[in-house]
């Protein structure tokens, strides 16, 4: 696990203010041991999640992205997480066409009371990302993208 | 400048293209046209790449000397001392570096560089980055063999074997290229490395060039084109009609070998960032949009008019030649199938009443984009 | 294909009641068309209708909003019109739709692969073939070989929404190609290869926004996120990351709305297969929500609604 056995990877977490951010806080107050790879961005609601946030993070060098909000039926704004669920599920299924491993993105629900669940989620997701290793970079300094590369041709139709 | 020495670059073998490019690549970046799908693009040369000299490269050569993104400076907010210092901004000027050989440009693309020079290397308002790129670039163009249906270089004073803008001009013959050293810089690149062309080879090259010139249909007379365009400036009916099918994308301007418009933005990330210059297109709605929201060119018609007049009226008035090399890339690449030749050929000043009508029309049109 | 004389008659009939009629005219060569905005009877003489009429003219509708407009549509184009009406982006009251039956257009991209289209001299389109003379060579090709994939897999050859229908309705092709055949082939590649593929393809992009502007449903256009400084979604740099990210803006903003008309890919001057992104999203919409965009003016797009208990979404379980 990072901070202990190997070097840290970059994981971005988008957390709902009302549930998962509280859940992460609960886990912290309870002094549950957690990996430190996650960088948290607080959102008012997962309904605020634009799938582009995830894509921007993944193309920008994140090795994994975690979105967590209130359980269904528990949204502070009643339907934000229902809307988010559809968008995020579509996004999860979209990633493979970009050549991005879909395991690098997860969305889930953690309530403010579920400190232990938060610990489990973060630990499991961080482990997955460490198994996958660093994500391939779009802007790789070793890469010469302007050099001819033999590649599969997919023609415009 | 006026050197007329001819050399021979064989297709294969020790004096051949691959060997020469490899030798050049030892001291500079070498870019060659490569076919990718239905496009031909300049890529860093690699010996495995199948080179494509059959025709025009899709997007033109200008990115080699006028990159789509030019980094002008980097900045970072810093403390002058770890403790007690004050916060300042550290600036670092960025300038282009390194020589580049652009091999296999089209003569119309290469000539575009001379027209860009008129804008960007003018006395008193010289662009320092462009100056460096230009000085470090070696342009080897290849004489066209058979024109495209979208070609019209001979309308605007060009030719399939136009040497302007090139340092080396290559003409393909049976077993290789006859290389004309147009500039001293070009001469230096071939003098020690290539054999001198035989008279027979030089003659064969000249014949091919002559045939290519003859293959172009006779051009219309465009001497009065600037006058006709200026007279039709207010004829918004005409411009609305001409721009009717335009979707105001930047395909025509970005592929144009003479378009030089740019935008400057600061791209910040945290406490650091860079100031960049990127291509802009006069076809975009926010081109010339002012901070208050007003845009002097509010509709597609106004913007298309600007593009056409810039190339065929304003630029000639200042620099004495059309800012168009007749490469036809804007015609080939236009997703909607618009043809600039139709405009410059058909535009006629309308009668006074028509113009008055269209003026009223313009006020009405100006609201929508 | 319906006869152009009948189409012209219909246009002439409608023209007095509208501000303009949108159709096609001959473009720069025999196999390219261009849009034609007809305002008076003389313009109608230039109207054409044949297999070169590839443009989805619905892209002009939002920008002509507020005018009385008539538009000529093929089956695929009509789906974009339906989508625009569904979203309230055009006013059905102001719109007169002239529907056509269509059993396929020709693809410039496929023609380019087969023939020297830049040196096209003449072309003749027959019932089942295209004969092209280019650079002194004559080439006869089966129509199927030069039709866009969307025509080979077409399920809606007739306009789905129309006020006037010109010609006789057609049957969809007997043996429809799988609309996702190319996507399947692409997804059969290993992940790393797909990632590298996009890096290479996107490096060719010149960020001209032809894909966006040709798209009938990309209606923000002048207020696009890609050029917005506030919020600052993306940099103006022209590196692969920014260019790729722009495609993802385009694709995600079309999720559940895109009718897969293929205008983005057709418009791309650099031949980048950007339709793959939208095809993928289209298939996800079908899988998850059994929804196909552009069929019903009164439908609600799947991402604008939800079910408390989703039928096809299985959420991740943690131990």
PDB file of N, CA, C and O in Angstrom, chain A residues 50 52-53 56 59 73 79 82-83 85-86 89-90 93-94 96-99 101 106-109 121 136-139 143 149 152 154-157, chain C residues 107 113 148-149 182 186 189 191 193-194 197-200 233 241 244 248 252 265 271 277 280 287-289 302 305-308 310 312-313 315 318:
ATOM      1  N   UNK A  50     -19.907  16.175 -13.731  1.00  0.00           N
ATOM      2  CA  UNK A  50     -19.870  16.173 -15.188  1.00  0.00           C
ATOM      3  C   UNK A  50     -18.911  15.047 -15.560  1.00  0.00           C
ATOM      4  O   UNK A  50     -17.778  15.022 -15.060  1.00  0.00           O
ATOM      5  N   UNK A  52     -17.091  14.806 -17.785  1.00  0.00           N
ATOM      6  CA  UNK A  52     -15.857  15.393 -18.300  1.00  0.00           C
ATOM      7  C   UNK A  52     -14.832  15.611 -17.197  1.00  0.00           C
ATOM      8  O   UNK A  52     -13.633  15.633 -17.457  1.00  0.00           O
ATOM      9  N   UNK A  53     -15.294  15.764 -15.940  1.00  0.00           N
ATOM     10  CA  UNK A  53     -14.332  15.897 -14.834  1.00  0.00           C
ATOM     11  C   UNK A  53     -13.446  14.656 -14.783  1.00  0.00           C
ATOM     12  O   UNK A  53     -12.229  14.740 -14.602  1.00  0.00           O
ATOM     13  N   UNK A  56     -11.219  14.479 -17.899  1.00  0.00           N
ATOM     14  CA  UNK A  56     -10.148  15.480 -17.797  1.00  0.00           C
ATOM     15  C   UNK A  56      -9.057  14.954 -16.855  1.00  0.00           C
ATOM     16  O   UNK A  56      -7.865  15.073 -17.128  1.00  0.00           O
ATOM     17  N   UNK A  59      -7.175  11.973 -18.629  1.00  0.00           N
ATOM     18  CA  UNK A  59      -6.257  12.419 -19.693  1.00  0.00           C
ATOM     19  C   UNK A  59      -5.156  13.306 -19.114  1.00  0.00           C
ATOM     20  O   UNK A  59      -4.107  13.479 -19.719  1.00  0.00           O
ATOM     21  N   UNK A  73     -31.936   7.124  -3.026  1.00  0.00           N
ATOM     22  CA  UNK A  73     -33.051   7.524  -2.150  1.00  0.00           C
ATOM     23  C   UNK A  73     -32.594   8.413  -0.980  1.00  0.00           C
ATOM     24  O   UNK A  73     -33.411   8.871  -0.205  1.00  0.00           O
ATOM     25  N   UNK A  79     -32.764  13.847  -6.097  1.00  0.00           N
ATOM     26  CA  UNK A  79     -32.528  13.021  -7.281  1.00  0.00           C
ATOM     27  C   UNK A  79     -31.140  13.177  -7.906  1.00  0.00           C
ATOM     28  O   UNK A  79     -30.877  12.610  -8.955  1.00  0.00           O
ATOM     29  N   UNK A  82     -29.409   9.930  -8.566  1.00  0.00           N
ATOM     30  CA  UNK A  82     -30.059   9.129  -9.610  1.00  0.00           C
ATOM     31  C   UNK A  82     -29.603   9.585 -10.996  1.00  0.00           C
ATOM     32  O   UNK A  82     -29.343   8.772 -11.879  1.00  0.00           O
ATOM     33  N   UNK A  83     -29.529  10.898 -11.168  1.00  0.00           N
ATOM     34  CA  UNK A  83     -29.058  11.429 -12.458  1.00  0.00           C
ATOM     35  C   UNK A  83     -27.597  11.042 -12.668  1.00  0.00           C
ATOM     36  O   UNK A  83     -27.197  10.640 -13.758  1.00  0.00           O
ATOM     37  N   UNK A  85     -26.001   8.524 -11.460  1.00  0.00           N
ATOM     38  CA  UNK A  85     -25.816   7.085 -11.697  1.00  0.00           C
ATOM     39  C   UNK A  85     -25.859   6.764 -13.190  1.00  0.00           C
ATOM     40  O   UNK A  85     -25.043   6.027 -13.708  1.00  0.00           O
ATOM     41  N   UNK A  86     -26.855   7.353 -13.880  1.00  0.00           N
ATOM     42  CA  UNK A  86     -26.945   7.090 -15.321  1.00  0.00           C
ATOM     43  C   UNK A  86     -25.702   7.599 -16.050  1.00  0.00           C
ATOM     44  O   UNK A  86     -25.109   6.900 -16.862  1.00  0.00           O
ATOM     45  N   UNK A  89     -22.557   5.574 -15.152  1.00  0.00           N
ATOM     46  CA  UNK A  89     -22.572   4.219 -15.711  1.00  0.00           C
ATOM     47  C   UNK A  89     -22.237   4.282 -17.207  1.00  0.00           C
ATOM     48  O   UNK A  89     -21.464   3.470 -17.719  1.00  0.00           O
ATOM     49  N   UNK A  90     -22.811   5.274 -17.897  1.00  0.00           N
ATOM     50  CA  UNK A  90     -22.494   5.448 -19.316  1.00  0.00           C
ATOM     51  C   UNK A  90     -20.992   5.702 -19.482  1.00  0.00           C
ATOM     52  O   UNK A  90     -20.324   5.100 -20.316  1.00  0.00           O
ATOM     53  N   UNK A  93     -18.813   2.616 -19.065  1.00  0.00           N
ATOM     54  CA  UNK A  93     -18.845   1.729 -20.229  1.00  0.00           C
ATOM     55  C   UNK A  93     -18.184   2.358 -21.448  1.00  0.00           C
ATOM     56  O   UNK A  93     -17.884   1.679 -22.426  1.00  0.00           O
ATOM     57  N   UNK A  94     -18.015   3.677 -21.417  1.00  0.00           N
ATOM     58  CA  UNK A  94     -17.427   4.403 -22.554  1.00  0.00           C
ATOM     59  C   UNK A  94     -15.900   4.308 -22.546  1.00  0.00           C
ATOM     60  O   UNK A  94     -15.275   4.277 -23.609  1.00  0.00           O
ATOM     61  N   UNK A  96     -13.539   2.069 -22.268  1.00  0.00           N
ATOM     62  CA  UNK A  96     -12.733   1.133 -23.062  1.00  0.00           C
ATOM     63  C   UNK A  96     -12.480   1.581 -24.506  1.00  0.00           C
ATOM     64  O   UNK A  96     -11.432   1.286 -25.070  1.00  0.00           O
ATOM     65  N   UNK A  97     -13.418   2.333 -25.096  1.00  0.00           N
ATOM     66  CA  UNK A  97     -13.208   2.725 -26.492  1.00  0.00           C
ATOM     67  C   UNK A  97     -12.058   3.731 -26.594  1.00  0.00           C
ATOM     68  O   UNK A  97     -11.454   3.915 -27.656  1.00  0.00           O
ATOM     69  N   UNK A  98     -11.743   4.372 -25.480  1.00  0.00           N
ATOM     70  CA  UNK A  98     -10.619   5.305 -25.474  1.00  0.00           C
ATOM     71  C   UNK A  98      -9.297   4.587 -25.222  1.00  0.00           C
ATOM     72  O   UNK A  98      -8.234   5.198 -25.292  1.00  0.00           O
ATOM     73  N   UNK A  99      -9.400   3.311 -24.883  1.00  0.00           N
ATOM     74  CA  UNK A  99      -8.179   2.594 -24.525  1.00  0.00           C
ATOM     75  C   UNK A  99      -7.813   2.809 -23.069  1.00  0.00           C
ATOM     76  O   UNK A  99      -6.674   2.600 -22.670  1.00  0.00           O
ATOM     77  N   UNK A 101      -8.421   1.668 -19.217  1.00  0.00           N
ATOM     78  CA  UNK A 101      -8.926   0.516 -18.481  1.00  0.00           C
ATOM     79  C   UNK A 101     -10.111   0.940 -17.620  1.00  0.00           C
ATOM     80  O   UNK A 101      -9.985   1.845 -16.789  1.00  0.00           O
ATOM     81  N   UNK A 106     -14.364   4.254 -10.791  1.00  0.00           N
ATOM     82  CA  UNK A 106     -15.412   3.604 -10.010  1.00  0.00           C
ATOM     83  C   UNK A 106     -16.319   4.682  -9.434  1.00  0.00           C
ATOM     84  O   UNK A 106     -15.855   5.744  -9.017  1.00  0.00           O
ATOM     85  N   UNK A 107     -17.620   4.404  -9.449  1.00  0.00           N
ATOM     86  CA  UNK A 107     -18.524   5.282  -8.691  1.00  0.00           C
ATOM     87  C   UNK A 107     -19.257   4.417  -7.680  1.00  0.00           C
ATOM     88  O   UNK A 107     -19.518   3.228  -7.917  1.00  0.00           O
ATOM     89  N   UNK A 108     -19.520   4.991  -6.534  1.00  0.00           N
ATOM     90  CA  UNK A 108     -20.148   4.203  -5.477  1.00  0.00           C
ATOM     91  C   UNK A 108     -20.865   5.116  -4.485  1.00  0.00           C
ATOM     92  O   UNK A 108     -20.857   6.346  -4.651  1.00  0.00           O
ATOM     93  N   UNK A 109     -21.496   4.530  -3.491  1.00  0.00           N
ATOM     94  CA  UNK A 109     -22.250   5.307  -2.506  1.00  0.00           C
ATOM     95  C   UNK A 109     -21.732   5.000  -1.111  1.00  0.00           C
ATOM     96  O   UNK A 109     -21.639   3.842  -0.710  1.00  0.00           O
ATOM     97  N   UNK A 121     -13.691   0.945   0.839  1.00  0.00           N
ATOM     98  CA  UNK A 121     -13.747   1.387  -0.554  1.00  0.00           C
ATOM     99  C   UNK A 121     -12.394   1.959  -0.987  1.00  0.00           C
ATOM    100  O   UNK A 121     -11.835   1.580  -2.014  1.00  0.00           O
ATOM    101  N   UNK A 136      -1.253   4.818 -18.632  1.00  0.00           N
ATOM    102  CA  UNK A 136      -0.501   5.345 -19.773  1.00  0.00           C
ATOM    103  C   UNK A 136      -0.756   6.843 -19.924  1.00  0.00           C
ATOM    104  O   UNK A 136      -1.864   7.315 -19.672  1.00  0.00           O
ATOM    105  N   UNK A 137       0.272   7.572 -20.290  1.00  0.00           N
ATOM    106  CA  UNK A 137       0.161   9.027 -20.375  1.00  0.00           C
ATOM    107  C   UNK A 137      -0.156   9.470 -21.798  1.00  0.00           C
ATOM    108  O   UNK A 137       0.381   8.920 -22.753  1.00  0.00           O
ATOM    109  N   UNK A 138      -1.012  10.461 -21.878  1.00  0.00           N
ATOM    110  CA  UNK A 138      -1.301  11.021 -23.206  1.00  0.00           C
ATOM    111  C   UNK A 138      -0.102  11.816 -23.699  1.00  0.00           C
ATOM    112  O   UNK A 138       0.293  11.732 -24.852  1.00  0.00           O
ATOM    113  N   UNK A 139       0.437  12.623 -22.799  1.00  0.00           N
ATOM    114  CA  UNK A 139       1.607  13.411 -23.175  1.00  0.00           C
ATOM    115  C   UNK A 139       2.820  12.771 -22.519  1.00  0.00           C
ATOM    116  O   UNK A 139       3.191  13.093 -21.407  1.00  0.00           O
ATOM    117  N   UNK A 143       7.656   9.872 -25.682  1.00  0.00           N
ATOM    118  CA  UNK A 143       6.893   9.564 -26.870  1.00  0.00           C
ATOM    119  C   UNK A 143       7.224  10.568 -27.960  1.00  0.00           C
ATOM    120  O   UNK A 143       7.381  11.735 -27.674  1.00  0.00           O
ATOM    121  N   UNK A 149       4.216   5.909 -37.032  1.00  0.00           N
ATOM    122  CA  UNK A 149       4.103   4.667 -36.270  1.00  0.00           C
ATOM    123  C   UNK A 149       3.213   3.721 -37.039  1.00  0.00           C
ATOM    124  O   UNK A 149       2.136   4.097 -37.492  1.00  0.00           O
ATOM    125  N   UNK A 152      -2.841   0.222 -36.582  1.00  0.00           N
ATOM    126  CA  UNK A 152      -4.044  -0.289 -37.209  1.00  0.00           C
ATOM    127  C   UNK A 152      -4.770   0.870 -37.870  1.00  0.00           C
ATOM    128  O   UNK A 152      -4.867   1.954 -37.324  1.00  0.00           O
ATOM    129  N   UNK A 154      -8.115   2.531 -39.070  1.00  0.00           N
ATOM    130  CA  UNK A 154      -9.569   2.532 -38.993  1.00  0.00           C
ATOM    131  C   UNK A 154      -9.988   3.678 -39.893  1.00  0.00           C
ATOM    132  O   UNK A 154      -9.700   4.832 -39.618  1.00  0.00           O
ATOM    133  N   UNK A 155     -10.624   3.318 -40.974  1.00  0.00           N
ATOM    134  CA  UNK A 155     -10.918   4.349 -41.970  1.00  0.00           C
ATOM    135  C   UNK A 155     -12.183   5.109 -41.657  1.00  0.00           C
ATOM    136  O   UNK A 155     -13.132   4.548 -41.133  1.00  0.00           O
ATOM    137  N   UNK A 156     -12.215   6.390 -42.025  1.00  0.00           N
ATOM    138  CA  UNK A 156     -13.491   7.102 -41.972  1.00  0.00           C
ATOM    139  C   UNK A 156     -14.464   6.443 -42.949  1.00  0.00           C
ATOM    140  O   UNK A 156     -14.027   5.893 -43.962  1.00  0.00           O
ATOM    141  N   UNK A 157     -15.710   6.481 -42.630  1.00  0.00           N
ATOM    142  CA  UNK A 157     -16.683   5.809 -43.500  1.00  0.00           C
ATOM    143  C   UNK A 157     -17.610   6.810 -44.153  1.00  0.00           C
ATOM    144  O   UNK A 157     -18.620   6.485 -44.656  1.00  0.00           O
TER     145      UNK A 157
ATOM    146  N   UNK C 107     -19.774   7.996 -50.232  1.00  0.00           N
ATOM    147  CA  UNK C 107     -18.843   8.484 -49.228  1.00  0.00           C
ATOM    148  C   UNK C 107     -17.578   8.993 -49.896  1.00  0.00           C
ATOM    149  O   UNK C 107     -16.901   8.246 -50.607  1.00  0.00           O
ATOM    150  N   UNK C 113     -10.328   6.466 -51.203  1.00  0.00           N
ATOM    151  CA  UNK C 113      -9.476   5.293 -51.062  1.00  0.00           C
ATOM    152  C   UNK C 113      -9.406   4.522 -52.369  1.00  0.00           C
ATOM    153  O   UNK C 113      -8.407   3.859 -52.660  1.00  0.00           O
ATOM    154  N   UNK C 148     -21.344   5.134 -47.564  1.00  0.00           N
ATOM    155  CA  UNK C 148     -20.919   5.188 -46.163  1.00  0.00           C
ATOM    156  C   UNK C 148     -21.506   4.007 -45.397  1.00  0.00           C
ATOM    157  O   UNK C 148     -22.564   3.496 -45.767  1.00  0.00           O
ATOM    158  N   UNK C 149     -20.831   3.599 -44.337  1.00  0.00           N
ATOM    159  CA  UNK C 149     -21.339   2.504 -43.511  1.00  0.00           C
ATOM    160  C   UNK C 149     -22.767   2.766 -43.051  1.00  0.00           C
ATOM    161  O   UNK C 149     -23.571   1.861 -42.942  1.00  0.00           O
ATOM    162  N   UNK C 182     -17.723  -1.731 -37.374  1.00  0.00           N
ATOM    163  CA  UNK C 182     -16.411  -1.090 -37.278  1.00  0.00           C
ATOM    164  C   UNK C 182     -16.003  -0.912 -35.819  1.00  0.00           C
ATOM    165  O   UNK C 182     -14.842  -1.076 -35.456  1.00  0.00           O
ATOM    166  N   UNK C 186     -12.745  -2.391 -33.863  1.00  0.00           N
ATOM    167  CA  UNK C 186     -11.844  -1.537 -33.085  1.00  0.00           C
ATOM    168  C   UNK C 186     -11.711  -2.043 -31.657  1.00  0.00           C
ATOM    169  O   UNK C 186     -10.619  -2.089 -31.092  1.00  0.00           O
ATOM    170  N   UNK C 189      -9.254  -4.758 -30.527  1.00  0.00           N
ATOM    171  CA  UNK C 189      -7.832  -4.465 -30.298  1.00  0.00           C
ATOM    172  C   UNK C 189      -7.569  -4.392 -28.792  1.00  0.00           C
ATOM    173  O   UNK C 189      -8.452  -4.030 -28.027  1.00  0.00           O
ATOM    174  N   UNK C 191      -6.414  -2.885 -25.228  1.00  0.00           N
ATOM    175  CA  UNK C 191      -6.596  -1.531 -24.695  1.00  0.00           C
ATOM    176  C   UNK C 191      -5.457  -0.589 -25.063  1.00  0.00           C
ATOM    177  O   UNK C 191      -5.683   0.541 -25.500  1.00  0.00           O
ATOM    178  N   UNK C 193      -3.434  -0.653 -27.458  1.00  0.00           N
ATOM    179  CA  UNK C 193      -3.404  -0.311 -28.877  1.00  0.00           C
ATOM    180  C   UNK C 193      -4.466   0.741 -29.204  1.00  0.00           C
ATOM    181  O   UNK C 193      -4.250   1.618 -30.031  1.00  0.00           O
ATOM    182  N   UNK C 194      -5.614   0.626 -28.515  1.00  0.00           N
ATOM    183  CA  UNK C 194      -6.667   1.627 -28.729  1.00  0.00           C
ATOM    184  C   UNK C 194      -6.201   2.997 -28.237  1.00  0.00           C
ATOM    185  O   UNK C 194      -6.430   4.007 -28.892  1.00  0.00           O
ATOM    186  N   UNK C 197      -3.732   4.298 -30.642  1.00  0.00           N
ATOM    187  CA  UNK C 197      -4.431   4.662 -31.875  1.00  0.00           C
ATOM    188  C   UNK C 197      -4.958   6.092 -31.779  1.00  0.00           C
ATOM    189  O   UNK C 197      -4.736   6.916 -32.664  1.00  0.00           O
ATOM    190  N   UNK C 198      -5.619   6.397 -30.668  1.00  0.00           N
ATOM    191  CA  UNK C 198      -6.190   7.745 -30.537  1.00  0.00           C
ATOM    192  C   UNK C 198      -5.108   8.803 -30.418  1.00  0.00           C
ATOM    193  O   UNK C 198      -5.250   9.912 -30.919  1.00  0.00           O
ATOM    194  N   UNK C 199      -4.009   8.444 -29.737  1.00  0.00           N
ATOM    195  CA  UNK C 199      -2.921   9.417 -29.655  1.00  0.00           C
ATOM    196  C   UNK C 199      -2.418   9.786 -31.046  1.00  0.00           C
ATOM    197  O   UNK C 199      -2.163  10.940 -31.358  1.00  0.00           O
ATOM    198  N   UNK C 200      -2.293   8.748 -31.877  1.00  0.00           N
ATOM    199  CA  UNK C 200      -1.797   8.993 -33.230  1.00  0.00           C
ATOM    200  C   UNK C 200      -2.837   9.753 -34.050  1.00  0.00           C
ATOM    201  O   UNK C 200      -2.525  10.736 -34.731  1.00  0.00           O
ATOM    202  N   UNK C 233     -12.327  25.052 -19.077  1.00  0.00           N
ATOM    203  CA  UNK C 233     -12.323  23.596 -19.173  1.00  0.00           C
ATOM    204  C   UNK C 233     -11.067  23.057 -19.810  1.00  0.00           C
ATOM    205  O   UNK C 233     -10.580  22.009 -19.484  1.00  0.00           O
ATOM    206  N   UNK C 241      -3.547  15.926 -26.034  1.00  0.00           N
ATOM    207  CA  UNK C 241      -4.473  15.842 -24.911  1.00  0.00           C
ATOM    208  C   UNK C 241      -5.644  16.804 -25.083  1.00  0.00           C
ATOM    209  O   UNK C 241      -6.797  16.438 -24.889  1.00  0.00           O
ATOM    210  N   UNK C 244      -7.854  15.671 -28.054  1.00  0.00           N
ATOM    211  CA  UNK C 244      -8.627  14.476 -27.691  1.00  0.00           C
ATOM    212  C   UNK C 244      -9.730  14.856 -26.716  1.00  0.00           C
ATOM    213  O   UNK C 244     -10.879  14.435 -26.844  1.00  0.00           O
ATOM    214  N   UNK C 248     -13.949  14.440 -26.584  1.00  0.00           N
ATOM    215  CA  UNK C 248     -14.735  13.861 -25.502  1.00  0.00           C
ATOM    216  C   UNK C 248     -15.818  14.828 -25.035  1.00  0.00           C
ATOM    217  O   UNK C 248     -16.898  14.415 -24.632  1.00  0.00           O
ATOM    218  N   UNK C 252     -19.517  13.389 -25.213  1.00  0.00           N
ATOM    219  CA  UNK C 252     -20.342  13.262 -24.013  1.00  0.00           C
ATOM    220  C   UNK C 252     -21.541  14.213 -24.073  1.00  0.00           C
ATOM    221  O   UNK C 252     -22.598  13.884 -23.574  1.00  0.00           O
ATOM    222  N   UNK C 265     -17.560  12.947 -38.621  1.00  0.00           N
ATOM    223  CA  UNK C 265     -16.465  12.228 -39.267  1.00  0.00           C
ATOM    224  C   UNK C 265     -16.341  12.611 -40.742  1.00  0.00           C
ATOM    225  O   UNK C 265     -15.246  12.746 -41.270  1.00  0.00           O
ATOM    226  N   UNK C 271      -9.498  13.345 -41.698  1.00  0.00           N
ATOM    227  CA  UNK C 271      -9.882  11.943 -41.782  1.00  0.00           C
ATOM    228  C   UNK C 271      -9.743  11.174 -40.477  1.00  0.00           C
ATOM    229  O   UNK C 271      -9.302  10.032 -40.470  1.00  0.00           O
ATOM    230  N   UNK C 277     -16.470   7.315 -31.293  1.00  0.00           N
ATOM    231  CA  UNK C 277     -16.861   7.721 -29.938  1.00  0.00           C
ATOM    232  C   UNK C 277     -18.389   7.730 -29.810  1.00  0.00           C
ATOM    233  O   UNK C 277     -18.958   7.296 -28.819  1.00  0.00           O
ATOM    234  N   UNK C 280     -20.013   4.308 -29.961  1.00  0.00           N
ATOM    235  CA  UNK C 280     -19.888   3.618 -28.683  1.00  0.00           C
ATOM    236  C   UNK C 280     -20.982   4.100 -27.728  1.00  0.00           C
ATOM    237  O   UNK C 280     -21.670   3.300 -27.103  1.00  0.00           O
ATOM    238  N   UNK C 287     -28.046  -0.456 -24.987  1.00  0.00           N
ATOM    239  CA  UNK C 287     -27.880  -1.508 -23.980  1.00  0.00           C
ATOM    240  C   UNK C 287     -28.552  -1.147 -22.663  1.00  0.00           C
ATOM    241  O   UNK C 287     -29.269  -1.939 -22.071  1.00  0.00           O
ATOM    242  N   UNK C 288     -28.290   0.079 -22.215  1.00  0.00           N
ATOM    243  CA  UNK C 288     -28.743   0.452 -20.881  1.00  0.00           C
ATOM    244  C   UNK C 288     -30.202   0.885 -20.845  1.00  0.00           C
ATOM    245  O   UNK C 288     -30.917   0.597 -19.899  1.00  0.00           O
ATOM    246  N   UNK C 289     -30.598   1.622 -21.868  1.00  0.00           N
ATOM    247  CA  UNK C 289     -31.911   2.270 -21.785  1.00  0.00           C
ATOM    248  C   UNK C 289     -32.825   1.927 -22.966  1.00  0.00           C
ATOM    249  O   UNK C 289     -33.896   2.516 -23.080  1.00  0.00           O
ATOM    250  N   UNK C 302     -32.506   9.737 -22.369  1.00  0.00           N
ATOM    251  CA  UNK C 302     -32.268   8.927 -21.172  1.00  0.00           C
ATOM    252  C   UNK C 302     -31.434   9.625 -20.098  1.00  0.00           C
ATOM    253  O   UNK C 302     -31.604   9.330 -18.918  1.00  0.00           O
ATOM    254  N   UNK C 305     -33.392  11.895 -17.462  1.00  0.00           N
ATOM    255  CA  UNK C 305     -34.360  11.297 -16.566  1.00  0.00           C
ATOM    256  C   UNK C 305     -33.681  10.159 -15.815  1.00  0.00           C
ATOM    257  O   UNK C 305     -32.472   9.959 -15.948  1.00  0.00           O
ATOM    258  N   UNK C 306     -34.436   9.395 -15.007  1.00  0.00           N
ATOM    259  CA  UNK C 306     -33.841   8.265 -14.288  1.00  0.00           C
ATOM    260  C   UNK C 306     -34.952   7.347 -13.811  1.00  0.00           C
ATOM    261  O   UNK C 306     -36.138   7.710 -13.840  1.00  0.00           O
ATOM    262  N   UNK C 307     -34.566   6.185 -13.391  1.00  0.00           N
ATOM    263  CA  UNK C 307     -35.490   5.314 -12.672  1.00  0.00           C
ATOM    264  C   UNK C 307     -34.867   5.068 -11.310  1.00  0.00           C
ATOM    265  O   UNK C 307     -33.656   4.853 -11.212  1.00  0.00           O
ATOM    266  N   UNK C 308     -35.674   5.074 -10.287  1.00  0.00           N
ATOM    267  CA  UNK C 308     -35.132   4.857  -8.941  1.00  0.00           C
ATOM    268  C   UNK C 308     -34.471   3.483  -8.870  1.00  0.00           C
ATOM    269  O   UNK C 308     -33.414   3.325  -8.262  1.00  0.00           O
ATOM    270  N   UNK C 310     -32.864   1.108 -11.375  1.00  0.00           N
ATOM    271  CA  UNK C 310     -32.465   0.968 -12.776  1.00  0.00           C
ATOM    272  C   UNK C 310     -32.446  -0.509 -13.153  1.00  0.00           C
ATOM    273  O   UNK C 310     -31.939  -1.344 -12.407  1.00  0.00           O
ATOM    274  N   UNK C 312     -30.937  -1.995 -15.808  1.00  0.00           N
ATOM    275  CA  UNK C 312     -29.732  -2.587 -16.400  1.00  0.00           C
ATOM    276  C   UNK C 312     -28.429  -2.134 -15.761  1.00  0.00           C
ATOM    277  O   UNK C 312     -27.363  -2.447 -16.259  1.00  0.00           O
ATOM    278  N   UNK C 313     -28.537  -1.362 -14.707  1.00  0.00           N
ATOM    279  CA  UNK C 313     -27.306  -0.905 -14.071  1.00  0.00           C
ATOM    280  C   UNK C 313     -27.044  -1.762 -12.835  1.00  0.00           C
ATOM    281  O   UNK C 313     -27.881  -1.827 -11.932  1.00  0.00           O
ATOM    282  N   UNK C 315     -24.692  -1.957  -9.794  1.00  0.00           N
ATOM    283  CA  UNK C 315     -23.690  -1.142  -9.114  1.00  0.00           C
ATOM    284  C   UNK C 315     -22.598  -2.001  -8.502  1.00  0.00           C
ATOM    285  O   UNK C 315     -22.812  -3.167  -8.189  1.00  0.00           O
ATOM    286  N   UNK C 318     -19.001  -3.822  -2.707  1.00  0.00           N
ATOM    287  CA  UNK C 318     -17.738  -3.936  -1.974  1.00  0.00           C
ATOM    288  C   UNK C 318     -17.904  -5.012  -0.920  1.00  0.00           C
ATOM    289  O   UNK C 318     -18.979  -5.186  -0.380  1.00  0.00           O
TER     290      UNK C 318
END
